[in-house]
PDB file of C-alpha atoms in Angstrom:
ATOM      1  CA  UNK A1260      31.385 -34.868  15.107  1.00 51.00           C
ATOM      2  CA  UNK A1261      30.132 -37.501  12.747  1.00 51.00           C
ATOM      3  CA  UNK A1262      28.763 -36.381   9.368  1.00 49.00           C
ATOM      4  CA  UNK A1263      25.609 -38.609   9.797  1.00 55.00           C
ATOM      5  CA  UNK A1264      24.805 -36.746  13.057  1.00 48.00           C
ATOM      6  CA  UNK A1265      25.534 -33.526  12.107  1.00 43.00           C
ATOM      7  CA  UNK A1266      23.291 -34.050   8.962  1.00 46.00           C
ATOM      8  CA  UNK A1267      20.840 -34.996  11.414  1.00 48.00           C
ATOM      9  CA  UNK A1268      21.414 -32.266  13.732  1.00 48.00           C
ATOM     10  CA  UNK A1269      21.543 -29.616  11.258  1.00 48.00           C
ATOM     11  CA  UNK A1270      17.791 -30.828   9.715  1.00 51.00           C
ATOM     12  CA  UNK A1271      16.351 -30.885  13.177  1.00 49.00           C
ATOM     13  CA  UNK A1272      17.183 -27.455  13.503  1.00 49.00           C
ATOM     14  CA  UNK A1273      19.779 -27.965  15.794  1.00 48.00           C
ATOM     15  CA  UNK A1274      22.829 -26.522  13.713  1.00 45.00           C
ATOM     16  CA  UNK A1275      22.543 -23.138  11.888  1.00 46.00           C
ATOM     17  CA  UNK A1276      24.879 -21.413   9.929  1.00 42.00           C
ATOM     18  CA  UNK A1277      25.902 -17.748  11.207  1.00 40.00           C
ATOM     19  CA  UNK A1278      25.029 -16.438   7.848  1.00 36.00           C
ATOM     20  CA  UNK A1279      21.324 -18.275   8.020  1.00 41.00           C
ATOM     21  CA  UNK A1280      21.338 -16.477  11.826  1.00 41.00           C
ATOM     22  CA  UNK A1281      22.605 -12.821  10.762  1.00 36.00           C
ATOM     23  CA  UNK A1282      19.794 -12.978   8.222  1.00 39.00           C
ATOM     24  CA  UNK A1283      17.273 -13.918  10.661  1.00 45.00           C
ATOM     25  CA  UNK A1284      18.402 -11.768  13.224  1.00 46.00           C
ATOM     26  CA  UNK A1285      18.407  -9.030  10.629  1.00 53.00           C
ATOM     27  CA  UNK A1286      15.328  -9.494   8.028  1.00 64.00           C
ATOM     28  CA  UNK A1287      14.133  -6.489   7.569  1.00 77.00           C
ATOM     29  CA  UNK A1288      10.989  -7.855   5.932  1.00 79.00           C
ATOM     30  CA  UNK A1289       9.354  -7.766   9.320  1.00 81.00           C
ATOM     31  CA  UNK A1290       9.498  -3.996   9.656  1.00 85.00           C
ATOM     32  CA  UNK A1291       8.200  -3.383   5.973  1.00 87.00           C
ATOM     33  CA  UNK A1292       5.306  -5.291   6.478  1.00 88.00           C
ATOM     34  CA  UNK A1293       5.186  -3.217  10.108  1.00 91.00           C
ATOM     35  CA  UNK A1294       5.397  -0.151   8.097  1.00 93.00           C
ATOM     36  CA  UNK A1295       2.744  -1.881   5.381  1.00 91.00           C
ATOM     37  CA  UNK A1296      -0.023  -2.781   8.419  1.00 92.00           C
ATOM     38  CA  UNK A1297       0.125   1.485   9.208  1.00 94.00           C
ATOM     39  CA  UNK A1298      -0.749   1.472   5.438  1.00 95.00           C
ATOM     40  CA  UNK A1299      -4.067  -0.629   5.806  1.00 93.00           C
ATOM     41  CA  UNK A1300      -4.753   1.041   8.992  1.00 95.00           C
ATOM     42  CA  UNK A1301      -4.710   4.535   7.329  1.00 96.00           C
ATOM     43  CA  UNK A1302      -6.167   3.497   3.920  1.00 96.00           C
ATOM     44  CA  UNK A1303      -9.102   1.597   5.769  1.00 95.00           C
ATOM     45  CA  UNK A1304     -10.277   4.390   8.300  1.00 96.00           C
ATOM     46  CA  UNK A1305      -9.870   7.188   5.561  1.00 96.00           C
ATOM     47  CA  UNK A1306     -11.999   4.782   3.822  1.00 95.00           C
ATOM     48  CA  UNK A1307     -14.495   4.873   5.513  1.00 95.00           C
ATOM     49  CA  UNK A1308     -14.555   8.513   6.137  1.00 95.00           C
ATOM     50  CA  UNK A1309     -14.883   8.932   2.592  1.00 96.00           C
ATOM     51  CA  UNK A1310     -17.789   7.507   2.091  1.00 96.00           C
ATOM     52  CA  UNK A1311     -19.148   8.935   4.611  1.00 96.00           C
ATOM     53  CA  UNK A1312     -18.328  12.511   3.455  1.00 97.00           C
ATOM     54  CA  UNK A1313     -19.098  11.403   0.028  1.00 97.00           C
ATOM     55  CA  UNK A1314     -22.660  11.373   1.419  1.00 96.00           C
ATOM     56  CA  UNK A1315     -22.754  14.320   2.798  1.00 95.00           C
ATOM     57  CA  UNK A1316     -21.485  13.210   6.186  1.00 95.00           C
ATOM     58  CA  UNK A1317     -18.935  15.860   7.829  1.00 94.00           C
ATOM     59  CA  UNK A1318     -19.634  14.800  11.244  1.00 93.00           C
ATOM     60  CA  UNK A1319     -16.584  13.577  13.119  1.00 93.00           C
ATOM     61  CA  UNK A1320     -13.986  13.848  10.001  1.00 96.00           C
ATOM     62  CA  UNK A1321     -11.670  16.346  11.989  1.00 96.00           C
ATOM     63  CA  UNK A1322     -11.195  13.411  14.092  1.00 96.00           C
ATOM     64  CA  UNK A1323     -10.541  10.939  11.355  1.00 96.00           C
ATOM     65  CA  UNK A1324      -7.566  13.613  10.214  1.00 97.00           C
ATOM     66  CA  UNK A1325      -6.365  13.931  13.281  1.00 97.00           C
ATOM     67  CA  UNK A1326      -5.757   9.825  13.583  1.00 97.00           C
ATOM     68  CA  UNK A1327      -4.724   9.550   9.912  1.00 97.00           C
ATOM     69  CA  UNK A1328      -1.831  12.329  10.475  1.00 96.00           C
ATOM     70  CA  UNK A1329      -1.007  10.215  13.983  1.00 97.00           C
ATOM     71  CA  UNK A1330      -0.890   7.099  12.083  1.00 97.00           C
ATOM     72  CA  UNK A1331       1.550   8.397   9.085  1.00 95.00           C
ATOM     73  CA  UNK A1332       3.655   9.587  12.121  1.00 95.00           C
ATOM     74  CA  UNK A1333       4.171   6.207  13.371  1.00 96.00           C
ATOM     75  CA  UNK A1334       4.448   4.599  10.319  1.00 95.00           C
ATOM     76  CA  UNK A1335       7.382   7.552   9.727  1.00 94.00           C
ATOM     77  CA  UNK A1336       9.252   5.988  12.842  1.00 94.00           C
ATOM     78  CA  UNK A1337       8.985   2.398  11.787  1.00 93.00           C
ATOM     79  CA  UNK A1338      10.463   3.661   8.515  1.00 92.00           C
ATOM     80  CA  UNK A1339      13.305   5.770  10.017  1.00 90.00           C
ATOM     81  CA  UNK A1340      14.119   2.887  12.058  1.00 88.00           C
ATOM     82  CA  UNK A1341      14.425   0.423   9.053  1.00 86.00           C
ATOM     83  CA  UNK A1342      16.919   2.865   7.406  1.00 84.00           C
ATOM     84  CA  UNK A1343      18.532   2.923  10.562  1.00 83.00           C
ATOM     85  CA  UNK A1344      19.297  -1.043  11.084  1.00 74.00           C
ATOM     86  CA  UNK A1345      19.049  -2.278   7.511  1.00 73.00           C
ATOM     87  CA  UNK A1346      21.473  -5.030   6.880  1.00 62.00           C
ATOM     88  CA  UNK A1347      24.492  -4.815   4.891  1.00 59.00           C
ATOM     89  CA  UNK A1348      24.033  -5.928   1.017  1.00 52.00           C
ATOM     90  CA  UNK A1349      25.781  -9.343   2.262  1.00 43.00           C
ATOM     91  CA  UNK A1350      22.403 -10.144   4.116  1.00 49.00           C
ATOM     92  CA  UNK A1351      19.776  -8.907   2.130  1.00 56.00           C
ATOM     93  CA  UNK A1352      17.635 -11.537   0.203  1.00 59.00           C
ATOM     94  CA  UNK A1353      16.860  -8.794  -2.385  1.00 67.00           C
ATOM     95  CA  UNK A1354      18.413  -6.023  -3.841  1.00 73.00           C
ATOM     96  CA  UNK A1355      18.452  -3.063  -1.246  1.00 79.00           C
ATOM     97  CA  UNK A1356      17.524  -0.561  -3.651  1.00 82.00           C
ATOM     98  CA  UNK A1357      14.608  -1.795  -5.039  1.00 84.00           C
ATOM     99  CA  UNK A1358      13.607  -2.913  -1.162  1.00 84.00           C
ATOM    100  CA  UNK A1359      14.222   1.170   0.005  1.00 87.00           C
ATOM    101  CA  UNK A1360      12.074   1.913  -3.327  1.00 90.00           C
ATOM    102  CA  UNK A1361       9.309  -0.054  -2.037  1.00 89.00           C
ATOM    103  CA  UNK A1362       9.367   1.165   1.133  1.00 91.00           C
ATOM    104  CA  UNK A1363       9.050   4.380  -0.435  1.00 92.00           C
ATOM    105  CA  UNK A1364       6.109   3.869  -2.399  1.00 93.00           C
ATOM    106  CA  UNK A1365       4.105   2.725   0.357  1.00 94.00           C
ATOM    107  CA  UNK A1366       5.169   5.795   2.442  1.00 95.00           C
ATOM    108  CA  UNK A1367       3.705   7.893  -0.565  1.00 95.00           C
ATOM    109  CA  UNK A1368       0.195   6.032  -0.099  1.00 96.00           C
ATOM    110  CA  UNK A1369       0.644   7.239   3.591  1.00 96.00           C
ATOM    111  CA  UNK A1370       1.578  11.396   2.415  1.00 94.00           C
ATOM    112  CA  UNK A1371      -1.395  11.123  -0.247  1.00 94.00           C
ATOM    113  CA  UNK A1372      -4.224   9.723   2.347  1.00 95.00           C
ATOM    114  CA  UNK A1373      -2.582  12.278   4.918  1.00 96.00           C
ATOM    115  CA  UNK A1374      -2.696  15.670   2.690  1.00 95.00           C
ATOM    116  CA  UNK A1375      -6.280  14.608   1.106  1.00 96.00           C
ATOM    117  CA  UNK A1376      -7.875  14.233   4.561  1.00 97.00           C
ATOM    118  CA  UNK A1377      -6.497  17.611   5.485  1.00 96.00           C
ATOM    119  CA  UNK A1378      -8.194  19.138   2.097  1.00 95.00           C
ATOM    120  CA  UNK A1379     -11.462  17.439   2.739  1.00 96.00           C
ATOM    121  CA  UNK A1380     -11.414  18.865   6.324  1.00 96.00           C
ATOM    122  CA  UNK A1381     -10.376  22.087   5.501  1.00 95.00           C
ATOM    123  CA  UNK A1382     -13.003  22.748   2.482  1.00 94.00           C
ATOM    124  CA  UNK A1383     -16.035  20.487   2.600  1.00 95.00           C
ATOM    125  CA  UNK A1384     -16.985  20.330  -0.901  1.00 94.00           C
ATOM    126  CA  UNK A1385     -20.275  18.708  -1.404  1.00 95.00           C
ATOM    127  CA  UNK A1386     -20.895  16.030  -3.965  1.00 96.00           C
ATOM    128  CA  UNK A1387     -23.424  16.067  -6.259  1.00 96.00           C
ATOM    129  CA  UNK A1388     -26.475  13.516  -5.984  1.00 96.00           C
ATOM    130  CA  UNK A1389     -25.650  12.452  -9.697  1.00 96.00           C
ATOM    131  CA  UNK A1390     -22.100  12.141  -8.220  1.00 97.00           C
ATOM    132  CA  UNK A1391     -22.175  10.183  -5.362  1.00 97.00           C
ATOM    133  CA  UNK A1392     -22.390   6.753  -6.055  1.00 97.00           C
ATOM    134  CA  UNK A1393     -19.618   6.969  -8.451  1.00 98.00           C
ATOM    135  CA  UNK A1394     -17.303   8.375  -6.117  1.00 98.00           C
ATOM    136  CA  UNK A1395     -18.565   5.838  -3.356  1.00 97.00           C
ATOM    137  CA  UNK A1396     -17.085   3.000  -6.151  1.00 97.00           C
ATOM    138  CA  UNK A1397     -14.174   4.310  -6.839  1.00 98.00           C
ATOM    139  CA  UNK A1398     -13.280   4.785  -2.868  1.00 97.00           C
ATOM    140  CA  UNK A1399     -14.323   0.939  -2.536  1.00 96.00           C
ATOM    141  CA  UNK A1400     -12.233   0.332  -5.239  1.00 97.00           C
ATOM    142  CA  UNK A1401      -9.064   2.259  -4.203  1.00 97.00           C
ATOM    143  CA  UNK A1402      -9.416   0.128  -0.901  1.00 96.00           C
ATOM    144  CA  UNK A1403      -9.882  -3.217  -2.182  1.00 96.00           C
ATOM    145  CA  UNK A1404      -6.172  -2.456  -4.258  1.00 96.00           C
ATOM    146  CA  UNK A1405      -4.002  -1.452  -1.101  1.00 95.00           C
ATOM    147  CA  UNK A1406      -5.670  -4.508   0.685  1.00 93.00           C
ATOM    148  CA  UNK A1407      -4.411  -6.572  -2.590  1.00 93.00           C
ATOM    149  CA  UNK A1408      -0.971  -4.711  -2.442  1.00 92.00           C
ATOM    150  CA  UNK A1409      -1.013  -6.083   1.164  1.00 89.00           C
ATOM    151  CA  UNK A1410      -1.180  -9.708   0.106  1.00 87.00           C
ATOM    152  CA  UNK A1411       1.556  -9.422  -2.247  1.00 84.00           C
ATOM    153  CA  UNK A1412       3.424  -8.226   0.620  1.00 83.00           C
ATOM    154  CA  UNK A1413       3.343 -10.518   2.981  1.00 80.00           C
ATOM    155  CA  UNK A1414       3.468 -13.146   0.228  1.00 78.00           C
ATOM    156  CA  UNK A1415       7.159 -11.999  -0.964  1.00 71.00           C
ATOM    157  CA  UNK A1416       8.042 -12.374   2.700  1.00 68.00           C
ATOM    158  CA  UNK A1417       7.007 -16.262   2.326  1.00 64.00           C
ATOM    159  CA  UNK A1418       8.654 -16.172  -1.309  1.00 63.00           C
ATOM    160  CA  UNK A1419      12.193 -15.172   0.407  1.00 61.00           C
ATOM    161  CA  UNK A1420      11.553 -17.730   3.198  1.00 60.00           C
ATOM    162  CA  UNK A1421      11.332 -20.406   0.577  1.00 56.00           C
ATOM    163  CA  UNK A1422      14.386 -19.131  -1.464  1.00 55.00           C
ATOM    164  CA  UNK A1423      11.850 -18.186  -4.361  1.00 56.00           C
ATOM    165  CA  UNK A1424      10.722 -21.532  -5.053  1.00 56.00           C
ATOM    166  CA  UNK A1425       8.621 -21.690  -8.161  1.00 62.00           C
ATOM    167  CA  UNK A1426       5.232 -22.531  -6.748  1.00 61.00           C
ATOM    168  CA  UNK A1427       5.939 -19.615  -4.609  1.00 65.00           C
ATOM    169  CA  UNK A1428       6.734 -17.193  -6.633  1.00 70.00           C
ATOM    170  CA  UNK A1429       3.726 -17.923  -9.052  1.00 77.00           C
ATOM    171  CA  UNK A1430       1.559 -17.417  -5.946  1.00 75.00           C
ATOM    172  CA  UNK A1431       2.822 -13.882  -5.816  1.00 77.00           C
ATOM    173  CA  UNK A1432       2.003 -13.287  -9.435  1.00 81.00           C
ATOM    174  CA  UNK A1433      -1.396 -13.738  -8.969  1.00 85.00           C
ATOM    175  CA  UNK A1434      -1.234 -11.492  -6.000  1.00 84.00           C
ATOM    176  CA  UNK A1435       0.046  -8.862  -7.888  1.00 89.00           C
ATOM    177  CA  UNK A1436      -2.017  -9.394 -11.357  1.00 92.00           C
ATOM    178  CA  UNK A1437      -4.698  -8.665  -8.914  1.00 94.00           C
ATOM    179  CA  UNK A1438      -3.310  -5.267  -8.167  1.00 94.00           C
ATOM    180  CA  UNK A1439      -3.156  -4.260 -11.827  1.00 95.00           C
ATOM    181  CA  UNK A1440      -6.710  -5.401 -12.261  1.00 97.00           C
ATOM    182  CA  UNK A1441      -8.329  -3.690  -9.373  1.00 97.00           C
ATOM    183  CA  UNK A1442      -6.397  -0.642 -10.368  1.00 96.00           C
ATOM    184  CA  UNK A1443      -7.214  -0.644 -13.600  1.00 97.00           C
ATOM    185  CA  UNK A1444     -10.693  -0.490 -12.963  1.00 97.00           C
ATOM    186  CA  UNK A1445     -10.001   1.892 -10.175  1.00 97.00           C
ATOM    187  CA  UNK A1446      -8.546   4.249 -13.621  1.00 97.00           C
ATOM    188  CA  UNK A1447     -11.842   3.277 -15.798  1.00 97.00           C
ATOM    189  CA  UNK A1448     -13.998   4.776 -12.509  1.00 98.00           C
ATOM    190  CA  UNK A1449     -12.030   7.986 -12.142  1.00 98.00           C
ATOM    191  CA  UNK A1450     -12.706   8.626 -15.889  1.00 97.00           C
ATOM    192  CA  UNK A1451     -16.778   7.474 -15.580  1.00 97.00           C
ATOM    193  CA  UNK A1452     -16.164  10.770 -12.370  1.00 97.00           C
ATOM    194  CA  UNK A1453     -14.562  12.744 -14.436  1.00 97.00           C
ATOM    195  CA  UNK A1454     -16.825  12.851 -17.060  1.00 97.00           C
ATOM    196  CA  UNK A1455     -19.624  13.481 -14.783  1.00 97.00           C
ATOM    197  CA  UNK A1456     -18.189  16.204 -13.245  1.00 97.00           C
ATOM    198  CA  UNK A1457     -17.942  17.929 -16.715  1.00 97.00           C
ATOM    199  CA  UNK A1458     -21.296  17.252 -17.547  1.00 96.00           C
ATOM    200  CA  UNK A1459     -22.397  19.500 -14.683  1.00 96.00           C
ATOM    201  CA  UNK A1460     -20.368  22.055 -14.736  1.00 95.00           C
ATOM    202  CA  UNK A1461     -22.234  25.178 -15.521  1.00 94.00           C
ATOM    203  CA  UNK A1462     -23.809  23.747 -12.880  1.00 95.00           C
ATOM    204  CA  UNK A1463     -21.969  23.779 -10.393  1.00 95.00           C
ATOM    205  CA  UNK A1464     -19.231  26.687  -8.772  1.00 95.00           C
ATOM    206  CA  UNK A1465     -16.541  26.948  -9.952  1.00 95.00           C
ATOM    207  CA  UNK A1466     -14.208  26.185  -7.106  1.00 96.00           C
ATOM    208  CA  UNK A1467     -16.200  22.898  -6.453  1.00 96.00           C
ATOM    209  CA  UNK A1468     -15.631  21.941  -9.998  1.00 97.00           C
ATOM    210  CA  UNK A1469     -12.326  22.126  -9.154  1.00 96.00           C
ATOM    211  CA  UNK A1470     -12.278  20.508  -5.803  1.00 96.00           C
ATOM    212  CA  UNK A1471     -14.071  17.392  -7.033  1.00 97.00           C
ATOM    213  CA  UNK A1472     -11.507  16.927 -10.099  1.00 97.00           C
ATOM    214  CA  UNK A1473      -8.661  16.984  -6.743  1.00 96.00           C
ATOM    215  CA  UNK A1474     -10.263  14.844  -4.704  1.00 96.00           C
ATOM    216  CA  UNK A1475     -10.904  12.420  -7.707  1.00 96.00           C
ATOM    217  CA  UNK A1476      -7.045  12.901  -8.341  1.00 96.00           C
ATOM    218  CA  UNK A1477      -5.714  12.413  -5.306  1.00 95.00           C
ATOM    219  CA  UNK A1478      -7.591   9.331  -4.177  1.00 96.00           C
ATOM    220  CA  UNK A1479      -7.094   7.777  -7.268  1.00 96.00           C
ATOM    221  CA  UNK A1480      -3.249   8.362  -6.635  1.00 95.00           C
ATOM    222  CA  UNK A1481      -3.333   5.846  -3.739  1.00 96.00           C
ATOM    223  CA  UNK A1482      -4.286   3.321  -6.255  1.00 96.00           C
ATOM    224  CA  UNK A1483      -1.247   4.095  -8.246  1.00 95.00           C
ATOM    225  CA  UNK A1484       1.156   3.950  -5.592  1.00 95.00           C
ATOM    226  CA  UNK A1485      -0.004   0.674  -4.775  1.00 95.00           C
ATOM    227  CA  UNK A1486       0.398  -0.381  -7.785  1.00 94.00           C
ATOM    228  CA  UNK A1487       4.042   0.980  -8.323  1.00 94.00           C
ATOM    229  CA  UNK A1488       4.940  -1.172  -4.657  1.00 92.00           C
ATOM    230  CA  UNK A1489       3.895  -4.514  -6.662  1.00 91.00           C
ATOM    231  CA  UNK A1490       5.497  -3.326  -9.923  1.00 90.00           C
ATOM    232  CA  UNK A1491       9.060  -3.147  -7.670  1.00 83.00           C
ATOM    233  CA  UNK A1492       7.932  -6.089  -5.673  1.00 82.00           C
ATOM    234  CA  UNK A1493       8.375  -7.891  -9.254  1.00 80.00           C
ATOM    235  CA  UNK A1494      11.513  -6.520 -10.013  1.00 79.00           C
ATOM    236  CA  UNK A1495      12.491  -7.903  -6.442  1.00 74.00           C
ATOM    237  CA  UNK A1496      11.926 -11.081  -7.791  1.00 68.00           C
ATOM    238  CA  UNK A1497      13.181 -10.953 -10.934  1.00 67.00           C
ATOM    239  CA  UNK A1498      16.713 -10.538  -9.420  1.00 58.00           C
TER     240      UNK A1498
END
């Protein structure tokens, strides 16, 4: 073939090189950001159930339980199937390890929202008045960082596309500065609870006492683990 018409051919789209096909064939970003949607759906109904039961609202959260346990279920097959039929190091854009350790940290989001809903359904502990708009802040706030984790996500799946072109990659950085920031202030909001909680403590039982500090824990530990999945997204880039 002539070299000006296979230059031709191969810009048209017409000629590919095995290698660019293997990769395509066997990206595996498409099942992380599979895996990454169960996330969001999990972190967004829990959510909202929160708030709800934040309020005083119980009605209807066994259901919300059962779903979010149904959800981290599926999201456990699309990650047992992305171990399964993960490229060899040859075709991987990215390191592996620091891919599998991503993959990882949003499964932990999925465990944390799974185990709290089961101890909000099995005790539930009633916020204070004082309490409640605090709490309601910090849930909003906890959202709004997996939803920014999710960005940065599917924008590192654009940054491989483009080879990690600088525009690109500075995109992502903003992405996941946003991250830090919301969880940061996610941290500032579970202090401004847990100082509250102290404050009425001889007011309050004991066991409740303790069940608030847990529930302030644990949903603040979403946060974190979002934040950790950017942190390794970075060190993806900075191969």
């Amino acid at each position: 073939m002539d070299k000006e018409i296979w230059i031709f051919m191969k810009k048209k789209g017409h000629i590919r090189s095995p290698v660019a096909d293997t990769f395509r064939r066997k990206s595996p970003f498409g099942q992380l950001l599979k895996h990454m949607e169960k996330v969001r759906e999990c972190i967004d109904l829990l959510g909202d159930g929160l708030i709800r039961y934040y309020e005083g609202d119980y009605k209807g959260f066994s259901d919300i339980t059962k779903k979010v346990s149904e959800i981290e279920h599926e999201a456990d097959l699309i990650k047992s199937n992305l171990r399964n039929h993960l490229p060899s190091t040859i075709f991987m854009p990215v390191d592996k390890g620091k891919f599998m350790t991503v993959l990882r940290e949003q499964d932990k989001i999925l465990d944390h929202a799974e185990n709290l809903a089961f101890m909000l359904d099995m005790r539930h502990t009633k916020i204070p008045k004082k309490l409640q708009e605090v709490f309601i802040e910090h849930a909003k706030l906890v959202i709004k960082t997996v939803g920014a984790m999710e960005d940065s996500v599917e924008n590192v799946k654009d940054l491989v596309k483009t080879s990690f072109v600088k525009r690109e990659r500075e995109q992502t950085k903003e992405f996941i500065y946003k991250v830090h920031r919301l969880e940061w202030e996610a941290d500032r909001k579970k202090i401004e609870m847990t100082q509250g909680i102290y404050k009425l403590e001889k007011k309050l039982d004991p066991m409740d006492v303790y069940h608030l500090l847990k529930i302030a824990d644990w949903v603040d530990d979403i946060a974190d683990h979002a934040e950790n999945v950017v942190d390794w997204l970075r060190a993806m880039m900075a191969r």
